[in-house]
Amino acid sequence: MVDGHVLVLNRLWVAVHITPARRALTLMYLGAARAVHPADYSLYAFDDWLELSQDGLGGRYVHTPSLRIRIPEVIQLTLFNGFVRHQVRFSRHNVFERDSSTCQYCGRRFPRSQLTIDHVIPQSRGGGETWENLVLACVECNVRKGNRTPEEAGMPLIRRPIRPAWMPHFGRRVPSGQLASWQRFVDARQWGLTAREGA
């Protein structure tokens, strides 16, 4: 069974993606990627990585009837120099992620069940369903604001709502052990990753 995730770097050693372990091994087998050694960051083509895996590197392995292959933590693409442009999908879930389950009027954190999504400019006055017009609000603040703008209600926003600038956000929870091995290549805060257990 092949599970877990692998960090993908472009040819310039810039982190561009997170891929399932099975896909990472496939890319290596096809010659489209090389494994990055976890200690000295040297690069290995598939056959060399297979040979190195027999020596025992520690970490996660996939087993076949005749051999075992270490699942790399990081791979580097052999041809791709660019960046993967990820557009953060507009959804209720991602509004909660962007606002960190925090009321944007009073600044207090609440369980999701005690938060609502508020239209900064009310729908009745032309406010749309956009990143720039939706914020989290606790029930008390939402009721107090009513059908008014924050200025009219005397309730300034803690933060102006914008489209998230996560670069990129993959919606996965990365185990803390995995995150540590990627730290050399990526700023976890910039990527919107959190060191919570359970990928």
PDB file of C-alpha atoms in Angstrom:
ATOM      1  CA  MET A   1       0.000   0.000   0.000  1.00  0.00           C
ATOM      2  CA  VAL A   2       1.359   3.412  -1.004  1.00  0.00           C
ATOM      3  CA  ASP A   3       0.135   6.259   1.174  1.00  0.00           C
ATOM      4  CA  GLY A   4       1.276   9.667   2.317  1.00  0.00           C
ATOM      5  CA  HIS A   5       2.302  12.740   0.376  1.00  0.00           C
ATOM      6  CA  VAL A   6       5.494  13.942  -1.259  1.00  0.00           C
ATOM      7  CA  LEU A   7       6.703  17.502  -1.740  1.00  0.00           C
ATOM      8  CA  VAL A   8       7.406  18.357  -5.400  1.00  0.00           C
ATOM      9  CA  LEU A   9      10.127  20.814  -6.405  1.00  0.00           C
ATOM     10  CA  ASN A  10      10.670  22.278  -9.854  1.00  0.00           C
ATOM     11  CA  ARG A  11      14.124  22.207 -11.502  1.00  0.00           C
ATOM     12  CA  LEU A  12      15.040  25.399  -9.647  1.00  0.00           C
ATOM     13  CA  TRP A  13      14.433  23.704  -6.258  1.00  0.00           C
ATOM     14  CA  VAL A  14      11.276  25.729  -5.627  1.00  0.00           C
ATOM     15  CA  ALA A  15       8.353  23.894  -3.998  1.00  0.00           C
ATOM     16  CA  VAL A  16       5.434  23.827  -6.424  1.00  0.00           C
ATOM     17  CA  HIS A  17       3.109  21.031  -5.374  1.00  0.00           C
ATOM     18  CA  ILE A  18       2.231  18.222  -2.984  1.00  0.00           C
ATOM     19  CA  THR A  19       1.477  14.900  -4.654  1.00  0.00           C
ATOM     20  CA  PRO A  20       0.369  11.474  -3.407  1.00  0.00           C
ATOM     21  CA  ALA A  21       3.266   9.063  -2.843  1.00  0.00           C
ATOM     22  CA  ARG A  22       2.021   6.738  -5.609  1.00  0.00           C
ATOM     23  CA  ARG A  23       2.177   9.595  -8.137  1.00  0.00           C
ATOM     24  CA  ALA A  24       5.670  10.571  -6.957  1.00  0.00           C
ATOM     25  CA  LEU A  25       6.976   7.048  -7.526  1.00  0.00           C
ATOM     26  CA  THR A  26       5.303   6.960 -10.951  1.00  0.00           C
ATOM     27  CA  LEU A  27       6.981  10.227 -11.943  1.00  0.00           C
ATOM     28  CA  MET A  28      10.327   8.821 -10.865  1.00  0.00           C
ATOM     29  CA  TYR A  29       9.785   5.562 -12.756  1.00  0.00           C
ATOM     30  CA  LEU A  30       8.937   7.522 -15.924  1.00  0.00           C
ATOM     31  CA  GLY A  31      12.077   9.642 -15.555  1.00  0.00           C
ATOM     32  CA  ALA A  32      10.075  12.830 -14.964  1.00  0.00           C
ATOM     33  CA  ALA A  33      11.387  13.278 -11.407  1.00  0.00           C
ATOM     34  CA  ARG A  34      14.288  12.354  -9.137  1.00  0.00           C
ATOM     35  CA  ALA A  35      14.239  11.617  -5.429  1.00  0.00           C
ATOM     36  CA  VAL A  36      15.932  14.077  -3.079  1.00  0.00           C
ATOM     37  CA  HIS A  37      18.020  12.299  -0.428  1.00  0.00           C
ATOM     38  CA  PRO A  38      16.685  13.275   3.030  1.00  0.00           C
ATOM     39  CA  ALA A  39      20.145  13.862   4.552  1.00  0.00           C
ATOM     40  CA  ASP A  40      22.428  15.357   1.899  1.00  0.00           C
ATOM     41  CA  TYR A  41      19.840  16.448  -0.727  1.00  0.00           C
ATOM     42  CA  SER A  42      21.606  14.605  -3.548  1.00  0.00           C
ATOM     43  CA  LEU A  43      19.381  13.512  -6.446  1.00  0.00           C
ATOM     44  CA  TYR A  44      18.565   9.929  -7.431  1.00  0.00           C
ATOM     45  CA  ALA A  45      16.969   8.547 -10.572  1.00  0.00           C
ATOM     46  CA  PHE A  46      14.527   5.671 -10.038  1.00  0.00           C
ATOM     47  CA  ASP A  47      17.000   2.780 -10.463  1.00  0.00           C
ATOM     48  CA  ASP A  48      19.583   4.399  -8.175  1.00  0.00           C
ATOM     49  CA  TRP A  49      16.893   5.171  -5.594  1.00  0.00           C
ATOM     50  CA  LEU A  50      15.714   1.568  -5.769  1.00  0.00           C
ATOM     51  CA  GLU A  51      19.252   0.357  -5.060  1.00  0.00           C
ATOM     52  CA  LEU A  52      19.697   2.852  -2.227  1.00  0.00           C
ATOM     53  CA  SER A  53      16.370   1.745  -0.720  1.00  0.00           C
ATOM     54  CA  GLN A  54      17.731  -1.777  -0.182  1.00  0.00           C
ATOM     55  CA  ASP A  55      20.401  -0.380   2.178  1.00  0.00           C
ATOM     56  CA  GLY A  56      17.764   0.907   4.600  1.00  0.00           C
ATOM     57  CA  LEU A  57      17.217   4.638   4.801  1.00  0.00           C
ATOM     58  CA  GLY A  58      14.523   4.551   7.428  1.00  0.00           C
ATOM     59  CA  GLY A  59      11.222   6.239   6.721  1.00  0.00           C
ATOM     60  CA  ARG A  60       8.241   4.921   4.779  1.00  0.00           C
ATOM     61  CA  TYR A  61       8.489   2.028   2.341  1.00  0.00           C
ATOM     62  CA  VAL A  62       6.331   0.312  -0.226  1.00  0.00           C
ATOM     63  CA  HIS A  63       6.941  -3.437  -0.520  1.00  0.00           C
ATOM     64  CA  THR A  64       6.718  -5.647  -3.591  1.00  0.00           C
ATOM     65  CA  PRO A  65       7.131  -9.451  -3.567  1.00  0.00           C
ATOM     66  CA  SER A  66      10.858  -9.131  -4.307  1.00  0.00           C
ATOM     67  CA  LEU A  67      12.000  -5.738  -2.989  1.00  0.00           C
ATOM     68  CA  ARG A  68      11.172  -2.624  -1.075  1.00  0.00           C
ATOM     69  CA  ILE A  69      11.225   1.004  -2.222  1.00  0.00           C
ATOM     70  CA  ARG A  70      11.559   3.918   0.128  1.00  0.00           C
ATOM     71  CA  ILE A  71       8.893   6.544  -0.462  1.00  0.00           C
ATOM     72  CA  PRO A  72      10.789   9.788  -0.993  1.00  0.00           C
ATOM     73  CA  GLU A  73       9.854  12.785   1.124  1.00  0.00           C
ATOM     74  CA  VAL A  74      10.777  15.237  -1.631  1.00  0.00           C
ATOM     75  CA  ILE A  75      11.156  14.847  -5.409  1.00  0.00           C
ATOM     76  CA  GLN A  76      12.509  17.234  -8.018  1.00  0.00           C
ATOM     77  CA  LEU A  77      10.961  17.414 -11.479  1.00  0.00           C
ATOM     78  CA  THR A  78      13.492  16.916 -14.274  1.00  0.00           C
ATOM     79  CA  LEU A  79      11.933  19.225 -16.885  1.00  0.00           C
ATOM     80  CA  PHE A  80       9.547  21.667 -15.227  1.00  0.00           C
ATOM     81  CA  ASN A  81      10.951  25.133 -14.396  1.00  0.00           C
ATOM     82  CA  GLY A  82       7.701  26.979 -13.768  1.00  0.00           C
ATOM     83  CA  PHE A  83       5.203  27.228 -10.980  1.00  0.00           C
ATOM     84  CA  VAL A  84       1.842  25.593 -10.512  1.00  0.00           C
ATOM     85  CA  ARG A  85      -0.720  28.358 -10.226  1.00  0.00           C
ATOM     86  CA  HIS A  86      -3.386  27.312  -7.769  1.00  0.00           C
ATOM     87  CA  GLN A  87      -6.559  29.293  -7.530  1.00  0.00           C
ATOM     88  CA  VAL A  88      -8.114  28.965  -4.105  1.00  0.00           C
ATOM     89  CA  ARG A  89     -11.614  27.652  -4.636  1.00  0.00           C
ATOM     90  CA  PHE A  90     -14.335  29.931  -3.307  1.00  0.00           C
ATOM     91  CA  SER A  91     -16.317  27.912  -0.768  1.00  0.00           C
ATOM     92  CA  ARG A  92     -17.837  28.158   2.681  1.00  0.00           C
ATOM     93  CA  HIS A  93     -15.078  25.902   4.046  1.00  0.00           C
ATOM     94  CA  ASN A  94     -12.344  28.152   2.654  1.00  0.00           C
ATOM     95  CA  VAL A  95     -13.951  31.286   4.118  1.00  0.00           C
ATOM     96  CA  PHE A  96     -13.678  29.554   7.521  1.00  0.00           C
ATOM     97  CA  GLU A  97     -10.036  28.695   6.749  1.00  0.00           C
ATOM     98  CA  ARG A  98      -9.194  32.230   5.648  1.00  0.00           C
ATOM     99  CA  ASP A  99     -10.768  33.818   8.732  1.00  0.00           C
ATOM    100  CA  SER A 100      -9.418  31.142  11.124  1.00  0.00           C
ATOM    101  CA  SER A 101     -12.833  30.537  12.739  1.00  0.00           C
ATOM    102  CA  THR A 102     -12.652  34.069  14.137  1.00  0.00           C
ATOM    103  CA  CYS A 103     -15.438  36.648  14.134  1.00  0.00           C
ATOM    104  CA  GLN A 104     -14.201  39.514  11.981  1.00  0.00           C
ATOM    105  CA  TYR A 105     -16.098  42.057  14.096  1.00  0.00           C
ATOM    106  CA  CYS A 106     -15.316  41.181  17.724  1.00  0.00           C
ATOM    107  CA  GLY A 107     -12.131  39.183  17.105  1.00  0.00           C
ATOM    108  CA  ARG A 108     -13.095  36.175  19.214  1.00  0.00           C
ATOM    109  CA  ARG A 109     -12.648  32.557  18.058  1.00  0.00           C
ATOM    110  CA  PHE A 110     -15.702  30.315  18.105  1.00  0.00           C
ATOM    111  CA  PRO A 111     -16.580  26.737  17.216  1.00  0.00           C
ATOM    112  CA  ARG A 112     -17.870  26.583  13.641  1.00  0.00           C
ATOM    113  CA  SER A 113     -21.381  25.909  14.871  1.00  0.00           C
ATOM    114  CA  GLN A 114     -21.431  29.354  16.517  1.00  0.00           C
ATOM    115  CA  LEU A 115     -20.295  31.298  13.453  1.00  0.00           C
ATOM    116  CA  THR A 116     -22.186  32.616  10.465  1.00  0.00           C
ATOM    117  CA  ILE A 117     -21.021  34.025   7.150  1.00  0.00           C
ATOM    118  CA  ASP A 118     -21.898  37.700   6.915  1.00  0.00           C
ATOM    119  CA  HIS A 119     -22.220  39.848   3.801  1.00  0.00           C
ATOM    120  CA  VAL A 120     -20.180  42.999   4.485  1.00  0.00           C
ATOM    121  CA  ILE A 121     -22.392  44.891   2.040  1.00  0.00           C
ATOM    122  CA  PRO A 122     -25.806  43.263   2.517  1.00  0.00           C
ATOM    123  CA  GLN A 123     -27.232  41.289  -0.401  1.00  0.00           C
ATOM    124  CA  SER A 124     -30.320  43.507  -0.374  1.00  0.00           C
ATOM    125  CA  ARG A 125     -28.012  46.406  -1.239  1.00  0.00           C
ATOM    126  CA  GLY A 126     -26.108  44.692  -4.015  1.00  0.00           C
ATOM    127  CA  GLY A 127     -23.471  42.840  -2.000  1.00  0.00           C
ATOM    128  CA  GLY A 128     -22.315  39.722  -3.788  1.00  0.00           C
ATOM    129  CA  GLU A 129     -21.082  36.269  -2.877  1.00  0.00           C
ATOM    130  CA  THR A 130     -17.388  37.068  -3.256  1.00  0.00           C
ATOM    131  CA  TRP A 131     -14.180  36.712  -1.253  1.00  0.00           C
ATOM    132  CA  GLU A 132     -14.169  40.482  -0.792  1.00  0.00           C
ATOM    133  CA  ASN A 133     -17.715  40.665   0.596  1.00  0.00           C
ATOM    134  CA  LEU A 134     -17.978  37.659   2.935  1.00  0.00           C
ATOM    135  CA  VAL A 135     -16.570  37.358   6.457  1.00  0.00           C
ATOM    136  CA  LEU A 136     -17.136  35.181   9.482  1.00  0.00           C
ATOM    137  CA  ALA A 137     -19.267  36.687  12.225  1.00  0.00           C
ATOM    138  CA  CYS A 138     -20.483  35.311  15.521  1.00  0.00           C
ATOM    139  CA  VAL A 139     -24.241  35.198  15.888  1.00  0.00           C
ATOM    140  CA  GLU A 140     -24.276  38.146  18.303  1.00  0.00           C
ATOM    141  CA  CYS A 141     -22.268  40.411  15.976  1.00  0.00           C
ATOM    142  CA  ASN A 142     -24.238  39.333  12.918  1.00  0.00           C
ATOM    143  CA  VAL A 143     -27.535  40.180  14.614  1.00  0.00           C
ATOM    144  CA  ARG A 144     -26.151  43.500  15.875  1.00  0.00           C
ATOM    145  CA  LYS A 145     -24.901  44.489  12.440  1.00  0.00           C
ATOM    146  CA  GLY A 146     -28.172  43.541  10.780  1.00  0.00           C
ATOM    147  CA  ASN A 147     -28.823  44.865   7.280  1.00  0.00           C
ATOM    148  CA  ARG A 148     -26.174  47.588   7.521  1.00  0.00           C
ATOM    149  CA  THR A 149     -22.609  48.083   6.383  1.00  0.00           C
ATOM    150  CA  PRO A 150     -19.893  47.884   9.056  1.00  0.00           C
ATOM    151  CA  GLU A 151     -19.532  51.668   8.907  1.00  0.00           C
ATOM    152  CA  GLU A 152     -23.254  52.238   9.429  1.00  0.00           C
ATOM    153  CA  ALA A 153     -23.306  49.775  12.332  1.00  0.00           C
ATOM    154  CA  GLY A 154     -20.166  51.251  13.927  1.00  0.00           C
ATOM    155  CA  MET A 155     -18.539  47.816  13.731  1.00  0.00           C
ATOM    156  CA  PRO A 156     -15.226  48.067  11.891  1.00  0.00           C
ATOM    157  CA  LEU A 157     -13.807  44.869  10.450  1.00  0.00           C
ATOM    158  CA  ILE A 158     -10.687  43.449  12.064  1.00  0.00           C
ATOM    159  CA  ARG A 159      -9.339  42.621   8.587  1.00  0.00           C
ATOM    160  CA  ARG A 160     -10.508  43.623   5.141  1.00  0.00           C
ATOM    161  CA  PRO A 161     -11.734  40.470   3.374  1.00  0.00           C
ATOM    162  CA  ILE A 162      -9.629  39.515   0.354  1.00  0.00           C
ATOM    163  CA  ARG A 163      -9.054  36.518  -1.858  1.00  0.00           C
ATOM    164  CA  PRO A 164      -6.590  34.303   0.071  1.00  0.00           C
ATOM    165  CA  ALA A 165      -2.993  34.541  -1.050  1.00  0.00           C
ATOM    166  CA  TRP A 166      -2.115  31.000   0.004  1.00  0.00           C
ATOM    167  CA  MET A 167       0.662  29.805  -2.283  1.00  0.00           C
ATOM    168  CA  PRO A 168      -0.685  27.216  -2.700  1.00  0.00           C
ATOM    169  CA  HIS A 169      -3.196  25.772  -0.264  1.00  0.00           C
ATOM    170  CA  PHE A 170      -3.959  22.128  -0.884  1.00  0.00           C
ATOM    171  CA  GLY A 171      -6.498  21.592   1.864  1.00  0.00           C
ATOM    172  CA  ARG A 172      -4.471  18.794   3.439  1.00  0.00           C
ATOM    173  CA  ARG A 173      -3.353  18.417   7.007  1.00  0.00           C
ATOM    174  CA  VAL A 174       0.287  17.438   6.957  1.00  0.00           C
ATOM    175  CA  PRO A 175       1.674  15.368   9.845  1.00  0.00           C
ATOM    176  CA  SER A 176       4.236  17.263  11.892  1.00  0.00           C
ATOM    177  CA  GLY A 177       6.964  14.719  11.079  1.00  0.00           C
ATOM    178  CA  GLN A 178       6.402  15.220   7.375  1.00  0.00           C
ATOM    179  CA  LEU A 179       6.383  18.974   7.715  1.00  0.00           C
ATOM    180  CA  ALA A 180       9.795  18.914   9.399  1.00  0.00           C
ATOM    181  CA  SER A 181      11.368  17.150   6.402  1.00  0.00           C
ATOM    182  CA  TRP A 182       9.959  19.796   4.052  1.00  0.00           C
ATOM    183  CA  GLN A 183      11.000  22.797   6.145  1.00  0.00           C
ATOM    184  CA  ARG A 184      14.180  23.390   4.143  1.00  0.00           C
ATOM    185  CA  PHE A 185      12.109  23.926   1.005  1.00  0.00           C
ATOM    186  CA  VAL A 186       8.909  25.571   2.155  1.00  0.00           C
ATOM    187  CA  ASP A 187       7.554  28.062   4.655  1.00  0.00           C
ATOM    188  CA  ALA A 188       4.574  26.218   6.152  1.00  0.00           C
ATOM    189  CA  ARG A 189       2.748  29.459   6.999  1.00  0.00           C
ATOM    190  CA  GLN A 190       3.023  30.682   3.413  1.00  0.00           C
ATOM    191  CA  TRP A 191       1.599  27.420   2.099  1.00  0.00           C
ATOM    192  CA  GLY A 192      -1.292  27.374   4.561  1.00  0.00           C
ATOM    193  CA  LEU A 193      -0.140  24.047   5.971  1.00  0.00           C
ATOM    194  CA  THR A 194      -0.572  23.164   9.586  1.00  0.00           C
ATOM    195  CA  ALA A 195       1.400  20.666  11.583  1.00  0.00           C
ATOM    196  CA  ARG A 196      -1.556  18.606  12.697  1.00  0.00           C
ATOM    197  CA  GLU A 197      -1.506  14.864  12.721  1.00  0.00           C
ATOM    198  CA  GLY A 198      -3.437  12.998  10.056  1.00  0.00           C
ATOM    199  CA  ALA A 199      -2.775  13.754   6.403  1.00  0.00           C
TER     200      ALA A 199
END
